[in-house]
XYZ file of C-alpha atoms in Angstrom:
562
model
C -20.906 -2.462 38.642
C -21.727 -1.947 35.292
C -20.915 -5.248 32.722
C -18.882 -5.102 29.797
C -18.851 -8.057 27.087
C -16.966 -8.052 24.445
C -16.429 -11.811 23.994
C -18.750 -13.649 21.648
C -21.344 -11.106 22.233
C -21.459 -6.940 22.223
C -23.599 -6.275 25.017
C -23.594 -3.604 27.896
C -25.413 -3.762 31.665
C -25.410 -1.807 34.323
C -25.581 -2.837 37.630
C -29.394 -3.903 37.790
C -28.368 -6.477 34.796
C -30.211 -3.519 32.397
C -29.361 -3.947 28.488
C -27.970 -0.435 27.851
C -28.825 -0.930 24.256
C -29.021 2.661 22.803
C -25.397 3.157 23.986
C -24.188 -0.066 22.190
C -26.657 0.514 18.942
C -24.228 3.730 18.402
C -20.745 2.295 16.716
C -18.493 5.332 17.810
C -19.776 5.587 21.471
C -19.494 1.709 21.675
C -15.855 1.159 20.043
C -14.367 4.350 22.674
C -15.826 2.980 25.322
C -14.247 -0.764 24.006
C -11.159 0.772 23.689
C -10.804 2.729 26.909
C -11.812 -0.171 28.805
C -9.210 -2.492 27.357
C -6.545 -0.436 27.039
C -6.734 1.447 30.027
C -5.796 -1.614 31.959
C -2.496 -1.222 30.701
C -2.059 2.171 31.174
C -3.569 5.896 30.794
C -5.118 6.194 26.790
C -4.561 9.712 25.312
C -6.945 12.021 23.759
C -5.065 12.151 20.840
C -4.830 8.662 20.183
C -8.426 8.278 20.386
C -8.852 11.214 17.922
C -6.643 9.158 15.598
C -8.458 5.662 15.950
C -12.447 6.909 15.846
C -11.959 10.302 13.903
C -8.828 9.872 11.470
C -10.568 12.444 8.433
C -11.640 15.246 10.904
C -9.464 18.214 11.318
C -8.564 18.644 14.724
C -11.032 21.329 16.125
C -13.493 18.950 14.929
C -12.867 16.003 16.148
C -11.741 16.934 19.611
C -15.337 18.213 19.541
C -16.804 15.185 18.540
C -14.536 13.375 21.178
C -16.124 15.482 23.962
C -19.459 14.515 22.938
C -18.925 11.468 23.166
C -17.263 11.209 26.228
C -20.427 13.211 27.333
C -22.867 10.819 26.074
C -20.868 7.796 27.750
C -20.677 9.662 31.011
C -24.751 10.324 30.807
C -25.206 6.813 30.235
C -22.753 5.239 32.556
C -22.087 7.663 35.463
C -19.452 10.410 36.281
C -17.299 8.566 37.466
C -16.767 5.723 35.172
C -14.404 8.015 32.702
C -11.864 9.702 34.553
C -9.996 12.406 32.529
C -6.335 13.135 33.963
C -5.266 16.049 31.560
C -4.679 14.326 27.990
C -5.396 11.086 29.012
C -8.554 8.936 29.960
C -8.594 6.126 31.566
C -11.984 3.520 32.796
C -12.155 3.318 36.532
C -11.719 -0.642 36.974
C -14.598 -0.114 40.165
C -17.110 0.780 38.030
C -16.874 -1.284 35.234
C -15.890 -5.213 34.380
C -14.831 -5.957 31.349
C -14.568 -9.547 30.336
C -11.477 -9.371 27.659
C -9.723 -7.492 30.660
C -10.260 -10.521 32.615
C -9.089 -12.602 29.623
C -5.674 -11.038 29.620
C -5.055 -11.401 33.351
C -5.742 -14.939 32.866
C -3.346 -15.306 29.722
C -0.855 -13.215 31.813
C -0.828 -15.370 34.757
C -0.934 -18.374 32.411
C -4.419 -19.674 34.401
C -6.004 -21.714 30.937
C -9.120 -22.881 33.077
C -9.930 -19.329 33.992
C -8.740 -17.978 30.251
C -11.321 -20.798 28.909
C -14.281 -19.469 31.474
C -13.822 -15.813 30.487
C -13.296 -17.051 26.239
C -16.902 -16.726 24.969
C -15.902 -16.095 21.385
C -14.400 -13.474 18.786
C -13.332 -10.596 20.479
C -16.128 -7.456 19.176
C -18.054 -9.467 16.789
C -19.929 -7.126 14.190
C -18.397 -4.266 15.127
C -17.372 -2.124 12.574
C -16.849 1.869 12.989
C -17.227 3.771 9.324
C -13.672 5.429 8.564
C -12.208 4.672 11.058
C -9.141 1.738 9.934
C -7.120 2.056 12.457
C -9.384 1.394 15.193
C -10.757 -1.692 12.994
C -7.047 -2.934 12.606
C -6.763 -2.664 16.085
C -10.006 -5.045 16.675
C -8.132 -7.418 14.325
C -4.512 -7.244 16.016
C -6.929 -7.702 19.573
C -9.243 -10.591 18.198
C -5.845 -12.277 16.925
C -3.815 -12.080 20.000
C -6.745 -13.484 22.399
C -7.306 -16.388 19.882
C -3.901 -17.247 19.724
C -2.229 -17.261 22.888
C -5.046 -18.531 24.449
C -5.416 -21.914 21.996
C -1.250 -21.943 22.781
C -2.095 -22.124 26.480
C -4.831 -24.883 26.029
C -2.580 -26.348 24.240
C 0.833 -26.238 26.750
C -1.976 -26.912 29.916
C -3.473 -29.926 28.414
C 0.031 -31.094 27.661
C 1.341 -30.509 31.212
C -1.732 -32.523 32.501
C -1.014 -35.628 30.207
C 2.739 -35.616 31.219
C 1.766 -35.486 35.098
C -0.542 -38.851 34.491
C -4.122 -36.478 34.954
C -5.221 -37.696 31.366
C -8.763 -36.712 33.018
C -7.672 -33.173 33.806
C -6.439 -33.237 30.124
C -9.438 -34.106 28.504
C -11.167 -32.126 30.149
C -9.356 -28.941 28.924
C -8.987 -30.657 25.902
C -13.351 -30.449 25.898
C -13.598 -26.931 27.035
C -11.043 -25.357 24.412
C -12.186 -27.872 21.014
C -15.857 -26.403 22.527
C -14.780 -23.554 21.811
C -14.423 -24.516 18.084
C -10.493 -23.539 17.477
C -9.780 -22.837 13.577
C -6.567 -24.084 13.733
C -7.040 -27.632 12.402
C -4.004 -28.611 14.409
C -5.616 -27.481 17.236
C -8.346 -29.656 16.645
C -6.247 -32.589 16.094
C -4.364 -31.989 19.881
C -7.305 -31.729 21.236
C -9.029 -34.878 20.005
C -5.919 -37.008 20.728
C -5.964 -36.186 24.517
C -9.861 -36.848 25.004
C -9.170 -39.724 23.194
C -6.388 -40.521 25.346
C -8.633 -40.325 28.297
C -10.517 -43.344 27.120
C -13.308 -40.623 25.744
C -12.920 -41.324 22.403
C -16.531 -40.853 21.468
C -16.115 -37.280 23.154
C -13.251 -36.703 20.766
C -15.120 -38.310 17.536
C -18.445 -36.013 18.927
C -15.886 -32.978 18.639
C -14.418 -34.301 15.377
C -18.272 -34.363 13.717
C -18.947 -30.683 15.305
C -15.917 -29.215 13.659
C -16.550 -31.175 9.901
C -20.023 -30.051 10.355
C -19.115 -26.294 10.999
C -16.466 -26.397 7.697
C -18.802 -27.999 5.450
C -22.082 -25.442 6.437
C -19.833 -22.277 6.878
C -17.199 -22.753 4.405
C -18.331 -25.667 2.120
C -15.314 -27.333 2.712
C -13.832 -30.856 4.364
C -11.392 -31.499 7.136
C -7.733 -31.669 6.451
C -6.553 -35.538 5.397
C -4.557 -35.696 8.625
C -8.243 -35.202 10.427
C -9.722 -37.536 9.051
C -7.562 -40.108 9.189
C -7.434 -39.344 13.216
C -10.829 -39.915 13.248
C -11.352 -42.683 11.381
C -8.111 -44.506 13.443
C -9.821 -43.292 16.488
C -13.383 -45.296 15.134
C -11.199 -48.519 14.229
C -12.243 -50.952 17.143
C -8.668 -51.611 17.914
C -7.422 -48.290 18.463
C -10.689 -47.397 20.589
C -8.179 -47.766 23.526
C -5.785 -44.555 25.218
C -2.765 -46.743 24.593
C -3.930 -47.075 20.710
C -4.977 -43.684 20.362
C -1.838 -42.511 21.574
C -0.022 -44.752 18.725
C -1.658 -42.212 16.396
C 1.249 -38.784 16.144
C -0.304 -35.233 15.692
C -0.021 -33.888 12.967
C 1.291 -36.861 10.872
C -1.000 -38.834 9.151
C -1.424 -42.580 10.668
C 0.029 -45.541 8.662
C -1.600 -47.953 6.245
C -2.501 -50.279 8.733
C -3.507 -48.022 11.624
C -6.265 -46.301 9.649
C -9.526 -48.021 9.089
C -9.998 -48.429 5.357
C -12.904 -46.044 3.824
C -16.236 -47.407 3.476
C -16.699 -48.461 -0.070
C -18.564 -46.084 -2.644
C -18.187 -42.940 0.087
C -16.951 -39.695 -1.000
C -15.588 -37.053 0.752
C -17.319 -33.160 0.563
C -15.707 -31.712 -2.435
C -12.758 -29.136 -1.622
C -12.459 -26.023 -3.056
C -9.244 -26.008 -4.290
C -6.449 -23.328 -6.477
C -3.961 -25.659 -7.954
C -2.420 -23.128 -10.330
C -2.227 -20.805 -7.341
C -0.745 -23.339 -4.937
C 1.462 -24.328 -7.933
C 2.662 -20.770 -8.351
C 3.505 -20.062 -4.742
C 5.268 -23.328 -4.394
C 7.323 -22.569 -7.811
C 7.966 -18.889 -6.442
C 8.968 -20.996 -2.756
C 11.503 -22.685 -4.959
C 13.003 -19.510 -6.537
C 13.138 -18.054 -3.537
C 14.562 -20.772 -1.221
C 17.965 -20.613 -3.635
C 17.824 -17.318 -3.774
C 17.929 -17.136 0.158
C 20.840 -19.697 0.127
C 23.130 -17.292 -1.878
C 21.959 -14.481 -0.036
C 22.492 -16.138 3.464
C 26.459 -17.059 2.128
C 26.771 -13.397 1.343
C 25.508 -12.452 4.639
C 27.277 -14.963 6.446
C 30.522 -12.831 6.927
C 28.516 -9.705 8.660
C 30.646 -8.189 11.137
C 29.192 -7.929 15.261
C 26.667 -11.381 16.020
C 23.116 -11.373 16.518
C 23.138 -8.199 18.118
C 24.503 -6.209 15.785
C 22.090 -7.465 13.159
C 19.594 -7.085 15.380
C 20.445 -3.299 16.136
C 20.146 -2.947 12.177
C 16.573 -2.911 10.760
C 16.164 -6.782 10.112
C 12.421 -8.835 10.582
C 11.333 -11.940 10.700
C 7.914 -13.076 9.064
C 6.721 -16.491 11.271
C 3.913 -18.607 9.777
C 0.313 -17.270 9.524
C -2.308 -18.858 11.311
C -5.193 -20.854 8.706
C -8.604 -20.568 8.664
C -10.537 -22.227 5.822
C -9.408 -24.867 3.332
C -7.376 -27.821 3.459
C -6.268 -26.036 -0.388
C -5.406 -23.170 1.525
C -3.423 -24.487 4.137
C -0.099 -24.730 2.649
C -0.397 -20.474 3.345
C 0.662 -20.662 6.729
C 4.175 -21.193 6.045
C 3.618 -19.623 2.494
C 2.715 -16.465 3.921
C 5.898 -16.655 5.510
C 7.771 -16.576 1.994
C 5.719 -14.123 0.073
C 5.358 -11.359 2.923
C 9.438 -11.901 3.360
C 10.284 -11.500 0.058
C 7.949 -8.659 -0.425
C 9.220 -6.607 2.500
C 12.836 -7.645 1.414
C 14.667 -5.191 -1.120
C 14.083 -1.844 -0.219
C 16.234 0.563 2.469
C 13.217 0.109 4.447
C 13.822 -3.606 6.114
C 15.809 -6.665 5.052
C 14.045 -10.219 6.348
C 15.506 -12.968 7.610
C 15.456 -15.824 5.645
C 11.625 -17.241 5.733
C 12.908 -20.590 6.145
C 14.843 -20.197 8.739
C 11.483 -17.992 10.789
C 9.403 -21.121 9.870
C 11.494 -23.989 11.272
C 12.354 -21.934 14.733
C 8.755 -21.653 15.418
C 7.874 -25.285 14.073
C 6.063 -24.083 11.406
C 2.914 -22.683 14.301
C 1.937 -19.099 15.192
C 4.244 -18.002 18.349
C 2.224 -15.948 20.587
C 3.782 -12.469 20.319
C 5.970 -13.412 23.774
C 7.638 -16.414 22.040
C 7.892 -14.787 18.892
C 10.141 -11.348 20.283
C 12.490 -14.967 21.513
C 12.239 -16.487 18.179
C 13.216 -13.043 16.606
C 16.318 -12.537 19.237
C 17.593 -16.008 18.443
C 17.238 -15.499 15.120
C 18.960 -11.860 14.797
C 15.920 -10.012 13.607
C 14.643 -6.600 15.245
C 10.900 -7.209 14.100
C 8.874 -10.215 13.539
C 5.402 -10.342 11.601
C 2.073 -12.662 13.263
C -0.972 -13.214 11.107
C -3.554 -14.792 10.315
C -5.447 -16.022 6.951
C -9.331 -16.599 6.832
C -10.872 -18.417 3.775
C -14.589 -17.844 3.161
C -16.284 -18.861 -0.072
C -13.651 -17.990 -2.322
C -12.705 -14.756 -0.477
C -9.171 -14.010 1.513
C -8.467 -12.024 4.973
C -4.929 -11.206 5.852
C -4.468 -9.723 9.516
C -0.582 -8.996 10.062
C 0.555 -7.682 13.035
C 4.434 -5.903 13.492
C 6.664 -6.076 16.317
C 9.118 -5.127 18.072
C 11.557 -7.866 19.221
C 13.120 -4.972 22.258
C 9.044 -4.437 23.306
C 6.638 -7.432 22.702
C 3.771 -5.804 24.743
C 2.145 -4.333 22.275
C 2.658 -4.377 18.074
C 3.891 -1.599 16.224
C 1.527 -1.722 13.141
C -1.076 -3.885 12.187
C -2.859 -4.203 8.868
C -5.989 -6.340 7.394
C -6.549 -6.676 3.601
C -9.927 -8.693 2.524
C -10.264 -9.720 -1.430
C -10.870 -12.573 -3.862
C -8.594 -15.653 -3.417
C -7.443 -15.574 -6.718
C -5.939 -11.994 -6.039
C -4.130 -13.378 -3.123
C -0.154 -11.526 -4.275
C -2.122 -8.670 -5.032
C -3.231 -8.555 -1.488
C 0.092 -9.688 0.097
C 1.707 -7.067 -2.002
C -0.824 -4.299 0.053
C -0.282 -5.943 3.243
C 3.480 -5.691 3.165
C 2.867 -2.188 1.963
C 0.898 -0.991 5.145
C 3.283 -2.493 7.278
C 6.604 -1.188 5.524
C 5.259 2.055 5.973
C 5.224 2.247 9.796
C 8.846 1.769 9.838
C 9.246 5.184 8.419
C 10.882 7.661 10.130
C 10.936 11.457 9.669
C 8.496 13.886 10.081
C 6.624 13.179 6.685
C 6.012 9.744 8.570
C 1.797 10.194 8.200
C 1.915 11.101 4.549
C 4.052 7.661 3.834
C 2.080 5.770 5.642
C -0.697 7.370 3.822
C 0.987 6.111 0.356
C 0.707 2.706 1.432
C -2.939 3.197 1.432
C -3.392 4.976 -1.710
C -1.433 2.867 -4.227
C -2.005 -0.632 -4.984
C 1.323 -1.086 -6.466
C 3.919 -2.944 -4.181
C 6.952 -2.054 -6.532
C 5.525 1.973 -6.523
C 5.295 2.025 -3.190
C 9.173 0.583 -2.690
C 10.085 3.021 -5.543
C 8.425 5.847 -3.348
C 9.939 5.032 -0.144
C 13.546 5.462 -1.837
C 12.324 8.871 -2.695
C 11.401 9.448 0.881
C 14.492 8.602 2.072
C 16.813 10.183 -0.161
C 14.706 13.279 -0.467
C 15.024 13.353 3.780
C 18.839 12.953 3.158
C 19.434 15.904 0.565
C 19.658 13.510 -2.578
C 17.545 15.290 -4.636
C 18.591 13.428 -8.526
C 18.023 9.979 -6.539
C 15.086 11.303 -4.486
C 13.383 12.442 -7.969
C 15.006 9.223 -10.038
C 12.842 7.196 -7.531
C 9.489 9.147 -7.478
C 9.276 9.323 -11.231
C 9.562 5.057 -10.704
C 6.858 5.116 -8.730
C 4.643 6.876 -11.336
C 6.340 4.913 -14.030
C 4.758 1.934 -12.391
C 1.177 3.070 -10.753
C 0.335 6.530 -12.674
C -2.247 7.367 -10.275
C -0.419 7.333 -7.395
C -1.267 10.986 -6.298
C 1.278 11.577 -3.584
C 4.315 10.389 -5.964
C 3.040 13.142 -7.987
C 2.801 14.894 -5.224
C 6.243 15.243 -4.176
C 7.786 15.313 -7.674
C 6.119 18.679 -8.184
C 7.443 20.064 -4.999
C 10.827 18.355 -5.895
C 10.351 20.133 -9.527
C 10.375 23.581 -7.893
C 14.151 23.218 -7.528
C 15.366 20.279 -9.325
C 15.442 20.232 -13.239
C 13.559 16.395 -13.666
C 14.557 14.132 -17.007
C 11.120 13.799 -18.244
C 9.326 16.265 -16.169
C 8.814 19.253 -18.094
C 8.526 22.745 -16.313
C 4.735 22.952 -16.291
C 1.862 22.633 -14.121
C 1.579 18.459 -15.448
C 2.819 16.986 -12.230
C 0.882 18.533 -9.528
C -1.969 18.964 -12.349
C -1.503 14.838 -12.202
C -2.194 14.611 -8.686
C -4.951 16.624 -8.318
C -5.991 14.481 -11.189
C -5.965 11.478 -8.574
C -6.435 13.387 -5.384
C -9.792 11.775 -4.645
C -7.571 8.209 -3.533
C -6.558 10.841 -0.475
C -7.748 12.043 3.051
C -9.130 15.252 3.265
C -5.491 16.855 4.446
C -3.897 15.203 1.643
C -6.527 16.566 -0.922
C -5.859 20.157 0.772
C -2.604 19.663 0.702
C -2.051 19.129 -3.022
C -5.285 21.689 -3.916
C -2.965 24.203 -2.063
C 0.336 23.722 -4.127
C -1.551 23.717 -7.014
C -2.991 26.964 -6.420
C 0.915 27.987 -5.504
C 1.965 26.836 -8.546
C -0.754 29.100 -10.521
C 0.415 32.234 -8.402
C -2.824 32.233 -7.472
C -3.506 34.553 -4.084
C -5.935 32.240 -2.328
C -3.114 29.955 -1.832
C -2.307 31.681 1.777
C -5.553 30.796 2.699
C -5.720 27.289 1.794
C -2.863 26.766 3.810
C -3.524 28.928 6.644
C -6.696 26.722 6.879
C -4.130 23.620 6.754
C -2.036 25.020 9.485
C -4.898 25.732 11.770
C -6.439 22.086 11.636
C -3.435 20.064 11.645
C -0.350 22.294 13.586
């Protein structure tokens, strides 16, 4: 049987224990077969959602070519029978091929943390990255994210069940495998200490302590949290080297005065990176928008039918991000929550529930995407938001995932935005602009999502989705009132022009004179666009200059993307 890892490690073997390295050296050939294997547990994969994921730019002919190559080069490689085609879908036949983040999720799914820890080797896809192709990278992300989480959740519940039934051994010792395992999640790390500890293995724990500080300070230049260290220095006082002591010491709370053994004189702590006028801005702006979520909540108070009307409406709920980095960045987790609220808030799109409110139900963690459709029920929200936050020297990774409360399984969206720290509403602002634009419906739904893309204006893209929406309705005035907006406030935002030329055709526009300067505008900026964008907007420009070739330009269209 040939052997799939994906965990920790990219690697492929067939059944002699072979490296198939020339399959795994080539990205595309590599990330379908990934993706087939994974998926295809849960169910058939269609063609055209791989054509979507690895060849997003291609027109259709092309990349339904370049999809049967491929699935020709895997089947060279591999066998005949290890892709099975079934009309328009594809599926990996689970005889010939093991796949160890397959056998991670029947683990998580039959909550079995020993055998979740065996098959957890690391990150899930490490280094792989497929050129244009997003979507399949978000969905690496969204992957990678779900593994880490649930499975540090069941570690977590496991080791807890062991310490209630007396087995503080058993404890420990899943306490050893997981913090092994090197969780980000300082709280995590914490958990994990206090139950080796409370095993009577306290050097184990203060052995796992110095691994982790070691890994912050040569990875990210950075020191543990205050509540870590102050675990670990309890833990090193001779009088709390005892389980009964140790368990005196409460997660996540920082030990009192006299339970913490004081520092050794003249030491210093590994200097912090730290943002204060960004941590002071966010927790100003948490301020502003806590009252501003009490007089919204009073008005809201009265609405007519219970949680389940609310929840039939199009309501989310954004739960606290998961951490990696900082102790200066930490205070993200549950400020995530309020900035990625607020910025989804406001539009016809999605109302949020109030981010207080998300953070307190889930006790200010990460729910695993189970939990969290339970969190969003009880709290009378449709969707709910995951995510995560990684800090590397000075540089920011959002991963947000979208669900749906009514079908957990799987999310909806998912989008990843990497920049400088100091841009981090910038970024927040594209995040919550990738996600609001999978909630689109309509027909036009690719070309919105493709707005979120394109503009780097939160406030545009809002202004745009308006014009969506009330250009789908037959509001033209409003539909053109809120495109101009969008301009008004990112003037290279391509599509906006875009669709206020086509609105022009018909609709007299305040502002917009009767010329070729709209469309002109966004074939000014069409270079921010896919290929079928730019032909899109090359082709009403050519309509607009009477121009005969424009029945060819979008014959062409109509033949690569019916």
């Amino acid at each position: 049987m040939l052997q799939l890892t994906t965990l920790g490690a990219l690697d492929l073997r067939d059944a002699d224990g072979r490296a198939l390295r020339d399959l795994v050296a080539q990205p595309k050939r590599i990330a379908l077969l990934v993706h087939l294997a994974v998926e295809s547990a849960r169910g058939p994969v269609t063609r055209d959602r791989l054509l979507a994921l690895l060849w997003p730019e291609s027109d259709e002919s092309r990349a339904r070519n370049a999809l049967s190559q491929t699935l020709y080069h895997l089947r060279q490689a591999l066998g005949a029978d290890a892709i099975v085609g079934q009309g328009a879908t594809l599926t990996v036949a689970p005889a010939a091929l093991h796949c160890d983040a397959v056998a991670l999720e029947t683990a998580l799914a039959a909550g079995d943390a020993g055998a979740a820890l065996d098959h957890y080797a690391g990150p899930f896809c490490p280094g792989l990255i497929v050129a244009g192709a997003t979507a399949f990278d978000e969905w690496v992300s969204t992957t990678r994210l779900s593994q880490r989480t649930r499975l540090f959740a069941l570690a977590r519940q496991a080791v807890g069940g062991a310490a209630a039934a007396g087995d503080v051994h058993g404890a420990a010792s899943l306490a050893h495998r997981a913090l092994a395992l090197m969780p980000d999640d300082e709280r995590d790390v914490r958990f994990h200490m206090e139950a080796i500890g409370r095993a009577g293995d306290v050097p184990g724990a203060l052995k796992r302590y110095a691994e982790y500080a070691r890994r912050l300070a040569t990875e990210l230049e950075l020191a543990p949290d205050p509540e870590t260290v102050a675990l670990a220095e309890a833990m090193r006082a001779p009088r709390v080297a005892t389980p009964a002591a140790v368990r005196a010491v409460p997660v996540g709370d920082a030990p009192s005065a006299d339970a913490v053994a004081p520092p050794t004189p003249g030491a210093r702590r590994p200097a912090v990176r730290r943002s204060p006028s960004l941590r002071a801005a966010v927790l100003a702006a948490g301020v502003v928008v806590g009252l501003a979520w009490t007089i919204a909540a009073t008005a809201r108070a009265g609405f007519a039918g219970g949680p389940d009307a609310l929840r039939a409406s199009r309501t989310v709920a954004v739960f606290p991000f998961t951490v990696r980095g900082s102790a200066a960045s930490a205070f993200l987790a549950d400020g995530m929550s309020h900035l990625l609220a607020t910025k989804l808030d406001g539009t016809d799109v999605i109302r949020a529930i109030d981010p207080r409110s998300a953070v307190l139900a889930a006790e200010g963690r990460t729910p695993e995407p189970a939990r969290g459709a339970t969190l969003a029920h009880d709290l009378g929200a449709r969707f709910y938001v995951l995510g995560d936050v990684a800090e590397r020297a000075g540089r920011l990774q959002l991963d947000g995932a979208l669900f749906d409360a009514e079908s957990p399984a799987a999310a909806i969206a998912t989008a990843s935005v990497t920049g400088d720290s100091a841009a981090l509403f910038s970024l927040v602002d594209e995040l919550a602009g990738r996600l609001l634009a999978h909630l689109l419906e309509g027909r036009d739904r690719e070309l919105t999502q493709l707005a979120a893309m394109t503009t780097s204006s939160l406030p545009a893209l809002k202004a745009y989705l308006r014009g969506e929406r009330a250009m789908r309705e037959g509001r033209d005035a409003a539909a053109a009132a809120a495109f101009r907006e969008a301009v008004a406030e990112d003037p290279t935002f391509a599509l906006a022009w875009y669709r206020i030329a086509i609105l022009s055709t018909w609709v007299v526009i305040p502002g917009i004179p009767e010329s070729l300067t709209p469309i002109s505008r966004a074939e000014a900026h069409a270079d921010r666009l896919t290929p079928l964008g730019r032909d899109l907007v090359h082709a009403f420009l050519l309509y607009r200059q009477g121009d005969f070739a424009v029945r060819e330009a979008y014959r062409r269209i109509v033949l690569g993307s019916p």
